Amino acid sequence: MSVIAFLETENGSFKKNASEVASYAHAVAQKMGGTAVGIAFNATNAPEMGTYGIEKIVNVSDNGLESFNAQGYAHVIAEAVKKEESSIVVVGSSADAKYLAPLLAAKLQAGYAPNVVAVPDDVSDFTVKRTAFSNKGFAFTKISTQTKVVGVSSNAFGAHENQVDCQEEAFSPSIDTMGVSSVEIDKVTGKVSIADADIVVSGGRGLKGPENWGMVEELAEVLGAATACSKPVSDMGWRPHSEHVGQTGKPVASNLYIAIGISGAIQHLAGVSASKTKVVINNDPEAPFFKAADYGIVGDAFEVVPKLIEKLREFKAQNS
Ligand code: FAD
């Protein structure tokens, strides 16, 4: 019995979430006495996933699916599930994965549980722990269909090394994109993407206007971070919508999230709760974000941030 892990790639390399999805699939496979099989599209170094317990990678290439296509990917993964006689598919929590998973579940007549944070205690019962209520609580959800699709929450289960030999197998089924394909992709280049960033520096309305974003970008540059913002900031056109973080924006699962002049509304926190360490800079000691913060600085961003940049530059100079 195999567990299939959908391992996302970009330009041939595995994305940050692939190691976590692979680790989860390996853990479930171990409990079932089976193996973890990865499926990747156009991976250039597929066997590296052996580090996370993947024993075989089905690599799909030369098929016209050079970029993500939810319908096409769902079709191919469903074919792989049949070929591998698998009954469990593990996907991540990226925007692509959340678009793909319901389509895949419908094709497989499978139950789908997103935002899963742990491996089920009993795989024959398959009740999974999931985040719920915008990450304010947990739900325990049983998937009772024969085939199951599990969406693993970012930065919850974690990546665990379990080195095994990983065989690569080419897979070229017929492709059905159900008449939907991208004709052009216009992507921000030269910047760290929010979804894959280890560090994110984010600004809110407390920064008063777009002219003050220089210090946010400078701090991000010193840290090698991506820049992000709250919803009103992108709504007012101070920053592009691609940077909007939260319930209605992008989720962030970075190791470090620095929030500057952001109040910490529940809709914003919903998008950043998967980040490991949250640092909040706000001049209002009562700002709700401090309750969710690991470290807080009560102070004026226009004083604190330049000092932080200066100290980080000094630190880097001393340690380079
Ligand atoms: P504000 O609430 O205005 O907070 C600004 C903060 O800056 C304050 O805490 C203030 O103390 C601080 N500040 C002011 N001056 C300084 C200074 N000099 N130095 C330091 N700090 C300073 N919001 C999102 O972000 N993402 C979402 O996805 C999202 N989805 C939503 C969905 C719905 C259905 C709804 C109703 C709302 C949604 N919102 C979302 C909006 C959300 O409710 C808040 O209004 C928003 O997050 C507030 O943005 P903010 O913290 O930048 O601004």
GROMACS .gro file of C-alpha atoms and ligand atoms in nm:
model
  373
    1MET     CA    1   0.000   0.000   0.000
    2SER     CA    2   0.149   0.334  -0.098
    3VAL     CA    3   0.081   0.691   0.009
    4ILE     CA    4   0.118   0.947  -0.269
    5ALA     CA    5   0.276   1.284  -0.190
    6PHE     CA    6   0.225   1.571  -0.435
    7LEU     CA    7   0.562   1.746  -0.420
    8GLU     CA    8   0.546   2.096  -0.566
    9THR     CA    9   0.825   2.230  -0.786
   10GLU     CA   10   0.921   2.563  -0.932
   11ASN     CA   11   1.165   2.582  -1.221
   12GLY     CA   12   1.249   2.217  -1.158
   13SER     CA   13   1.340   2.260  -0.788
   14PHE     CA   14   1.126   2.141  -0.501
   15LYS     CA   15   0.942   2.415  -0.317
   16LYS     CA   16   0.986   2.464   0.056
   17ASN     CA   17   0.665   2.276   0.142
   18ALA     CA   18   0.771   1.959  -0.046
   19SER     CA   19   0.991   1.829   0.237
   20GLU     CA   20   0.703   1.866   0.487
   21VAL     CA   21   0.451   1.696   0.257
   22ALA     CA   22   0.701   1.414   0.192
   23SER     CA   23   0.767   1.372   0.567
   24TYR     CA   24   0.394   1.352   0.641
   25ALA     CA   25   0.337   1.094   0.365
   26HIS     CA   26   0.629   0.889   0.497
   27ALA     CA   27   0.488   0.898   0.852
   28VAL     CA   28   0.142   0.782   0.734
   29ALA     CA   29   0.297   0.512   0.512
   30GLN     CA   30   0.499   0.380   0.807
   31LYS     CA   31   0.186   0.353   1.018
   32MET     CA   32   0.014   0.162   0.736
   33GLY     CA   33   0.314  -0.063   0.671
   34GLY     CA   34   0.347   0.082   0.320
   35THR     CA   35   0.571   0.313   0.119
   36ALA     CA   36   0.566   0.682   0.037
   37VAL     CA   37   0.564   0.763  -0.335
   38GLY     CA   38   0.613   1.118  -0.457
   39ILE     CA   39   0.462   1.270  -0.768
   40ALA     CA   40   0.638   1.573  -0.912
   41PHE     CA   41   0.607   1.777  -1.229
   42ASN     CA   42   0.928   1.856  -1.417
   43ALA     CA   43   1.155   1.793  -1.116
   44THR     CA   44   1.521   1.819  -1.208
   45ASN     CA   45   1.653   1.644  -0.898
   46ALA     CA   46   1.371   1.412  -0.800
   47PRO     CA   47   1.573   1.157  -0.592
   48GLU     CA   48   1.667   1.424  -0.334
   49MET     CA   49   1.328   1.360  -0.174
   50GLY     CA   50   1.473   1.030  -0.047
   51THR     CA   51   1.599   1.245   0.241
   52TYR     CA   52   1.239   1.270   0.363
   53GLY     CA   53   1.143   0.906   0.322
   54ILE     CA   54   1.016   0.906  -0.038
   55GLU     CA   55   1.108   0.568  -0.191
   56LYS     CA   56   0.996   0.642  -0.544
   57ILE     CA   57   0.925   0.957  -0.740
   58VAL     CA   58   0.690   0.952  -1.033
   59ASN     CA   59   0.823   1.243  -1.237
   60VAL     CA   60   0.592   1.391  -1.497
   61SER     CA   61   0.767   1.585  -1.772
   62ASP     CA   62   0.750   1.662  -2.146
   63ASN     CA   63   0.372   1.681  -2.129
   64GLY     CA   64   0.278   2.040  -2.193
   65LEU     CA   65   0.229   2.106  -1.821
   66GLU     CA   66   0.528   2.337  -1.785
   67SER     CA   67   0.343   2.554  -1.537
   68PHE     CA   68   0.079   2.471  -1.278
   69ASN     CA   69  -0.257   2.371  -1.424
   70ALA     CA   70  -0.500   2.256  -1.156
   71GLN     CA   71  -0.722   2.053  -1.390
   72GLY     CA   72  -0.426   1.893  -1.572
   73TYR     CA   73  -0.240   1.817  -1.249
   74ALA     CA   74  -0.554   1.667  -1.090
   75HIS     CA   75  -0.600   1.440  -1.390
   76VAL     CA   76  -0.237   1.320  -1.383
   77ILE     CA   77  -0.229   1.266  -1.007
   78ALA     CA   78  -0.554   1.068  -1.026
   79GLU     CA   79  -0.391   0.849  -1.292
   80ALA     CA   80  -0.087   0.801  -1.069
   81VAL     CA   81  -0.311   0.704  -0.777
   82LYS     CA   82  -0.466   0.430  -0.993
   83LYS     CA   83  -0.127   0.314  -1.121
   84GLU     CA   84   0.021   0.295  -0.771
   85GLU     CA   85  -0.301   0.145  -0.628
   86SER     CA   86  -0.286   0.406  -0.359
   87SER     CA   87  -0.572   0.523  -0.142
   88ILE     CA   88  -0.415   0.829   0.024
   89VAL     CA   89  -0.287   1.145  -0.141
   90VAL     CA   90  -0.104   1.407   0.063
   91VAL     CA   91  -0.082   1.765  -0.065
   92GLY     CA   92   0.041   2.089   0.091
   93SER     CA   93  -0.140   2.410   0.180
   94SER     CA   94  -0.013   2.641  -0.091
   95ALA     CA   95  -0.263   2.833  -0.304
   96ASP     CA   96  -0.194   2.586  -0.587
   97ALA     CA   97  -0.249   2.284  -0.361
   98LYS     CA   98  -0.575   2.428  -0.226
   99TYR     CA   99  -0.697   2.484  -0.582
  100LEU     CA  100  -0.593   2.137  -0.693
  101ALA     CA  101  -0.708   1.926  -0.395
  102PRO     CA  102  -1.089   1.962  -0.431
  103LEU     CA  103  -1.066   1.885  -0.806
  104LEU     CA  104  -0.855   1.580  -0.730
  105ALA     CA  105  -1.089   1.468  -0.453
  106ALA     CA  106  -1.387   1.497  -0.689
  107LYS     CA  107  -1.208   1.289  -0.953
  108LEU     CA  108  -1.118   1.020  -0.700
  109GLN     CA  109  -1.451   1.039  -0.515
  110ALA     CA  110  -1.235   1.096  -0.212
  111GLY     CA  111  -1.293   1.282   0.113
  112TYR     CA  112  -1.065   1.585   0.149
  113ALA     CA  113  -0.947   1.738   0.476
  114PRO     CA  114  -0.740   2.057   0.449
  115ASN     CA  115  -0.522   2.230   0.714
  116VAL     CA  116  -0.418   1.903   0.878
  117VAL     CA  117  -0.151   1.937   1.146
  118ALA     CA  118  -0.087   1.579   1.262
  119VAL     CA  119  -0.076   1.218   1.150
  120PRO     CA  120  -0.386   1.024   1.263
  121ASP     CA  121  -0.332   0.809   1.573
  122ASP     CA  122  -0.513   0.522   1.405
  123VAL     CA  123  -0.483   0.502   1.026
  124SER     CA  124  -0.770   0.254   0.999
  125ASP     CA  125  -1.004   0.513   1.154
  126PHE     CA  126  -0.828   0.811   0.990
  127THR     CA  127  -0.937   1.095   1.214
  128VAL     CA  128  -0.707   1.391   1.157
  129LYS     CA  129  -0.643   1.700   1.367
  130ARG     CA  130  -0.697   2.022   1.168
  131THR     CA  131  -0.685   2.391   1.239
  132ALA     CA  132  -1.027   2.556   1.237
  133PHE     CA  133  -1.191   2.895   1.300
  134SER     CA  134  -0.909   3.088   1.128
  135ASN     CA  135  -0.650   2.898   1.332
  136LYS     CA  136  -0.821   2.982   1.663
  137GLY     CA  137  -0.914   2.621   1.733
  138PHE     CA  138  -0.884   2.262   1.618
  139ALA     CA  139  -1.127   2.021   1.458
  140PHE     CA  140  -1.092   1.644   1.454
  141THR     CA  141  -1.217   1.518   1.119
  142LYS     CA  142  -1.270   1.160   1.014
  143ILE     CA  143  -1.221   1.076   0.647
  144SER     CA  144  -1.423   0.764   0.588
  145THR     CA  145  -1.407   0.737   0.207
  146GLN     CA  146  -1.190   0.463   0.069
  147THR     CA  147  -0.962   0.715  -0.104
  148LYS     CA  148  -0.853   1.014   0.099
  149VAL     CA  149  -0.692   1.349   0.017
  150VAL     CA  150  -0.506   1.512   0.306
  151GLY     CA  151  -0.393   1.876   0.292
  152VAL     CA  152  -0.105   1.932   0.532
  153SER     CA  153  -0.088   2.272   0.700
  154SER     CA  154   0.243   2.455   0.651
  155ASN     CA  155   0.496   2.455   0.935
  156ALA     CA  156   0.283   2.232   1.156
  157PHE     CA  157   0.403   1.874   1.107
  158GLY     CA  158   0.750   1.984   1.000
  159ALA     CA  159   1.013   1.828   0.775
  160HIS     CA  160   1.175   1.515   0.920
  161GLU     CA  161   1.477   1.345   0.769
  162ASN     CA  162   1.436   0.970   0.706
  163GLN     CA  163   1.697   0.890   0.442
  164VAL     CA  164   1.597   0.614   0.198
  165ASP     CA  165   1.699   0.528  -0.157
  166CYS     CA  166   1.467   0.706  -0.396
  167GLN     CA  167   1.404   0.570  -0.746
  168GLU     CA  168   1.288   0.803  -1.020
  169GLU     CA  169   1.027   0.685  -1.268
  170ALA     CA  170   0.908   0.878  -1.571
  171PHE     CA  171   0.530   0.900  -1.605
  172SER     CA  172   0.353   1.027  -1.917
  173PRO     CA  173  -0.021   0.967  -1.903
  174SER     CA  174  -0.255   1.143  -2.145
  175ILE     CA  175  -0.332   1.495  -2.028
  176ASP     CA  176  -0.679   1.636  -1.979
  177THR     CA  177  -0.684   2.003  -1.880
  178MET     CA  178  -1.063   2.023  -1.920
  179GLY     CA  179  -1.020   2.310  -2.162
  180VAL     CA  180  -0.841   2.537  -1.915
  181SER     CA  181  -0.485   2.655  -1.971
  182SER     CA  182  -0.271   2.959  -1.895
  183VAL     CA  183  -0.190   3.161  -2.204
  184GLU     CA  184   0.051   3.396  -2.028
  185ILE     CA  185   0.208   3.413  -1.684
  186ASP     CA  186   0.312   3.754  -1.559
  187LYS     CA  187   0.504   3.698  -1.240
  188VAL     CA  188   0.695   3.929  -1.008
  189THR     CA  189   1.062   3.847  -1.061
  190GLY     CA  190   1.379   3.913  -0.867
  191LYS     CA  191   1.202   3.909  -0.528
  192VAL     CA  192   1.169   3.643  -0.264
  193SER     CA  193   0.813   3.506  -0.285
  194ILE     CA  194   0.602   3.534   0.031
  195ALA     CA  195   0.497   3.168   0.017
  196ASP     CA  196   0.853   3.035   0.011
  197ALA     CA  197   1.025   3.301   0.220
  198ASP     CA  198   1.206   3.208   0.539
  199ILE     CA  199   1.170   3.564   0.663
  200VAL     CA  200   0.889   3.808   0.586
  201VAL     CA  201   0.887   4.179   0.675
  202SER     CA  202   0.534   4.313   0.667
  203GLY     CA  203   0.395   4.665   0.700
  204GLY     CA  204   0.054   4.799   0.795
  205ARG     CA  205  -0.144   5.121   0.796
  206GLY     CA  206   0.071   5.243   1.085
  207LEU     CA  207   0.338   5.329   0.827
  208LYS     CA  208   0.115   5.619   0.712
  209GLY     CA  209   0.186   5.603   0.336
  210PRO     CA  210   0.368   5.432   0.050
  211GLU     CA  211   0.651   5.685   0.068
  212ASN     CA  212   0.759   5.526   0.398
  213TRP     CA  213   0.808   5.176   0.258
  214GLY     CA  214   1.178   5.238   0.191
  215MET     CA  215   1.267   5.127   0.543
  216VAL     CA  216   1.054   4.812   0.510
  217GLU     CA  217   1.235   4.720   0.189
  218GLU     CA  218   1.571   4.803   0.343
  219LEU     CA  219   1.503   4.583   0.644
  220ALA     CA  220   1.389   4.304   0.410
  221GLU     CA  221   1.703   4.343   0.201
  222VAL     CA  222   1.934   4.320   0.506
  223LEU     CA  223   1.755   4.005   0.621
  224GLY     CA  224   1.711   3.849   0.274
  225ALA     CA  225   1.336   3.861   0.338
  226ALA     CA  226   1.020   3.899   0.134
  227THR     CA  227   0.801   4.205   0.187
  228ALA     CA  228   0.431   4.182   0.270
  229CYS     CA  229   0.150   4.404   0.394
  230SER     CA  230  -0.193   4.414   0.554
  231LYS     CA  231  -0.512   4.427   0.345
  232PRO     CA  232  -0.590   4.800   0.375
  233VAL     CA  233  -0.237   4.878   0.259
  234SER     CA  234  -0.289   4.689  -0.066
  235ASP     CA  235  -0.650   4.812  -0.096
  236MET     CA  236  -0.522   5.171  -0.086
  237GLY     CA  237  -0.268   5.088  -0.354
  238TRP     CA  238   0.033   5.154  -0.130
  239ARG     CA  239   0.161   4.805  -0.213
  240PRO     CA  240   0.073   4.544  -0.477
  241HIS     CA  241  -0.205   4.296  -0.402
  242SER     CA  242   0.048   4.013  -0.436
  243GLU     CA  243   0.184   4.124  -0.094
  244HIS     CA  244  -0.148   4.117   0.092
  245VAL     CA  245  -0.133   3.865   0.375
  246GLY     CA  246  -0.422   3.718   0.571
  247GLN     CA  247  -0.749   3.534   0.551
  248THR     CA  248  -0.836   3.693   0.218
  249GLY     CA  249  -0.474   3.723   0.105
  250LYS     CA  250  -0.175   3.494   0.106
  251PRO     CA  251  -0.087   3.264   0.393
  252VAL     CA  252   0.265   3.301   0.533
  253ALA     CA  253   0.453   3.010   0.686
  254SER     CA  254   0.792   3.169   0.739
  255ASN     CA  255   1.039   3.106   1.018
  256LEU     CA  256   1.031   3.475   1.109
  257TYR     CA  257   0.747   3.723   1.051
  258ILE     CA  258   0.812   4.087   1.139
  259ALA     CA  259   0.493   4.297   1.158
  260ILE     CA  260   0.544   4.674   1.156
  261GLY     CA  261   0.251   4.904   1.228
  262ILE     CA  262  -0.005   4.624   1.193
  263SER     CA  263  -0.277   4.602   1.458
  264GLY     CA  264  -0.323   4.224   1.447
  265ALA     CA  265  -0.686   4.192   1.339
  266ILE     CA  266  -0.813   3.833   1.339
  267GLN     CA  267  -0.826   3.829   0.957
  268HIS     CA  268  -0.459   3.923   0.940
  269LEU     CA  269  -0.352   3.678   1.211
  270ALA     CA  270  -0.531   3.396   1.025
  271GLY     CA  271  -0.272   3.427   0.750
  272VAL     CA  272   0.038   3.437   0.968
  273SER     CA  273  -0.031   3.189   1.244
  274ALA     CA  274   0.178   2.921   1.069
  275SER     CA  275   0.487   3.141   1.099
  276LYS     CA  276   0.721   3.015   1.368
  277THR     CA  277   0.844   3.336   1.531
  278LYS     CA  278   0.646   3.657   1.517
  279VAL     CA  279   0.802   3.993   1.602
  280VAL     CA  280   0.567   4.290   1.639
  281ILE     CA  281   0.665   4.658   1.627
  282ASN     CA  282   0.377   4.884   1.728
  283ASN     CA  283   0.350   5.210   1.923
  284ASP     CA  284   0.030   5.098   2.096
  285PRO     CA  285   0.102   4.855   2.382
  286GLU     CA  286  -0.260   4.741   2.364
  287ALA     CA  287  -0.237   4.638   1.995
  288PRO     CA  288  -0.392   4.288   1.966
  289PHE     CA  289  -0.093   4.160   1.769
  290PHE     CA  290   0.120   4.161   2.087
  291LYS     CA  291  -0.095   3.874   2.223
  292ALA     CA  292   0.009   3.657   1.927
  293ALA     CA  293   0.371   3.778   1.922
  294ASP     CA  294   0.681   3.593   2.038
  295TYR     CA  295   0.873   3.920   2.068
  296GLY     CA  296   0.726   4.268   2.082
  297ILE     CA  297   0.875   4.615   2.057
  298VAL     CA  298   0.649   4.895   2.180
  299GLY     CA  299   0.769   5.199   1.994
  300ASP     CA  300   0.744   5.427   1.696
  301ALA     CA  301   0.826   5.231   1.380
  302PHE     CA  302   1.001   5.535   1.237
  303GLU     CA  303   1.251   5.521   1.524
  304VAL     CA  304   1.270   5.145   1.581
  305VAL     CA  305   1.308   5.019   1.223
  306PRO     CA  306   1.606   5.241   1.122
  307LYS     CA  307   1.782   5.138   1.446
  308LEU     CA  308   1.711   4.773   1.374
  309ILE     CA  309   1.856   4.808   1.023
  310GLU     CA  310   2.166   4.979   1.160
  311LYS     CA  311   2.223   4.709   1.423
  312LEU     CA  312   2.167   4.427   1.174
  313ARG     CA  313   2.415   4.584   0.932
  314GLU     CA  314   2.671   4.614   1.213
  315PHE     CA  315   2.611   4.253   1.315
  316LYS     CA  316   2.649   4.131   0.957
  317ALA     CA  317   2.970   4.330   0.908
  318GLN     CA  318   3.120   4.182   1.225
  319ASN     CA  319   3.021   3.828   1.130
  320SER     CA  320   3.108   3.826   0.759
  321FAD     P1  321  -0.483   4.938   1.142
  321FAD     O1  322  -0.587   4.852   1.201
  321FAD     O2  323  -0.516   5.079   1.114
  321FAD     O3  324  -0.359   4.931   1.241
  321FAD     C1  325  -0.247   5.011   1.230
  321FAD     C2  326  -0.157   4.982   1.347
  321FAD     O4  327  -0.039   5.059   1.337
  321FAD     C3  328  -0.219   5.016   1.484
  321FAD     O5  329  -0.210   4.903   1.569
  321FAD     C4  330  -0.136   5.132   1.535
  321FAD     O6  331  -0.119   5.128   1.676
  321FAD     C5  332  -0.003   5.106   1.465
  321FAD     N1  333   0.075   5.229   1.446
  321FAD     C6  334   0.032   5.353   1.410
  321FAD     N2  335   0.137   5.437   1.400
  321FAD     C7  336   0.247   5.365   1.431
  321FAD     C8  337   0.386   5.397   1.438
  321FAD     N3  338   0.433   5.519   1.411
  321FAD     N4  339   0.472   5.299   1.476
  321FAD     C9  340   0.427   5.173   1.504
  321FAD     N5  341   0.298   5.137   1.497
  321FAD    C10  342   0.209   5.234   1.460
  321FAD     N6  343  -0.674   4.234   0.692
  321FAD    C11  344  -0.558   4.176   0.655
  321FAD     O7  345  -0.450   4.227   0.688
  321FAD     N7  346  -0.559   4.062   0.580
  321FAD    C12  347  -0.673   4.003   0.538
  321FAD     O8  348  -0.667   3.901   0.468
  321FAD    C13  349  -0.796   4.062   0.575
  321FAD     N8  350  -0.913   4.005   0.537
  321FAD    C14  351  -1.031   4.062   0.580
  321FAD    C15  352  -1.153   4.000   0.547
  321FAD    C16  353  -1.269   4.055   0.591
  321FAD    C17  354  -1.400   3.986   0.555
  321FAD    C18  355  -1.272   4.172   0.669
  321FAD    C19  356  -1.399   4.230   0.720
  321FAD    C20  357  -1.152   4.234   0.702
  321FAD    C21  358  -1.031   4.182   0.657
  321FAD     N9  359  -0.909   4.241   0.687
  321FAD    C22  360  -0.792   4.181   0.652
  321FAD    C23  361  -0.903   4.374   0.752
  321FAD    C24  362  -0.875   4.364   0.901
  321FAD     O9  363  -0.996   4.347   0.972
  321FAD    C25  364  -0.806   4.493   0.952
  321FAD    O10  365  -0.888   4.603   0.922
  321FAD    C26  366  -0.669   4.515   0.892
  321FAD    O11  367  -0.588   4.399   0.907
  321FAD    C27  368  -0.601   4.633   0.962
  321FAD    O12  369  -0.483   4.664   0.894
  321FAD     P2  370  -0.364   4.735   0.970
  321FAD    O13  371  -0.329   4.658   1.093
  321FAD    O14  372  -0.257   4.764   0.871
  321FAD    O15  373  -0.427   4.878   1.006
   0.00000   0.00000   0.00000
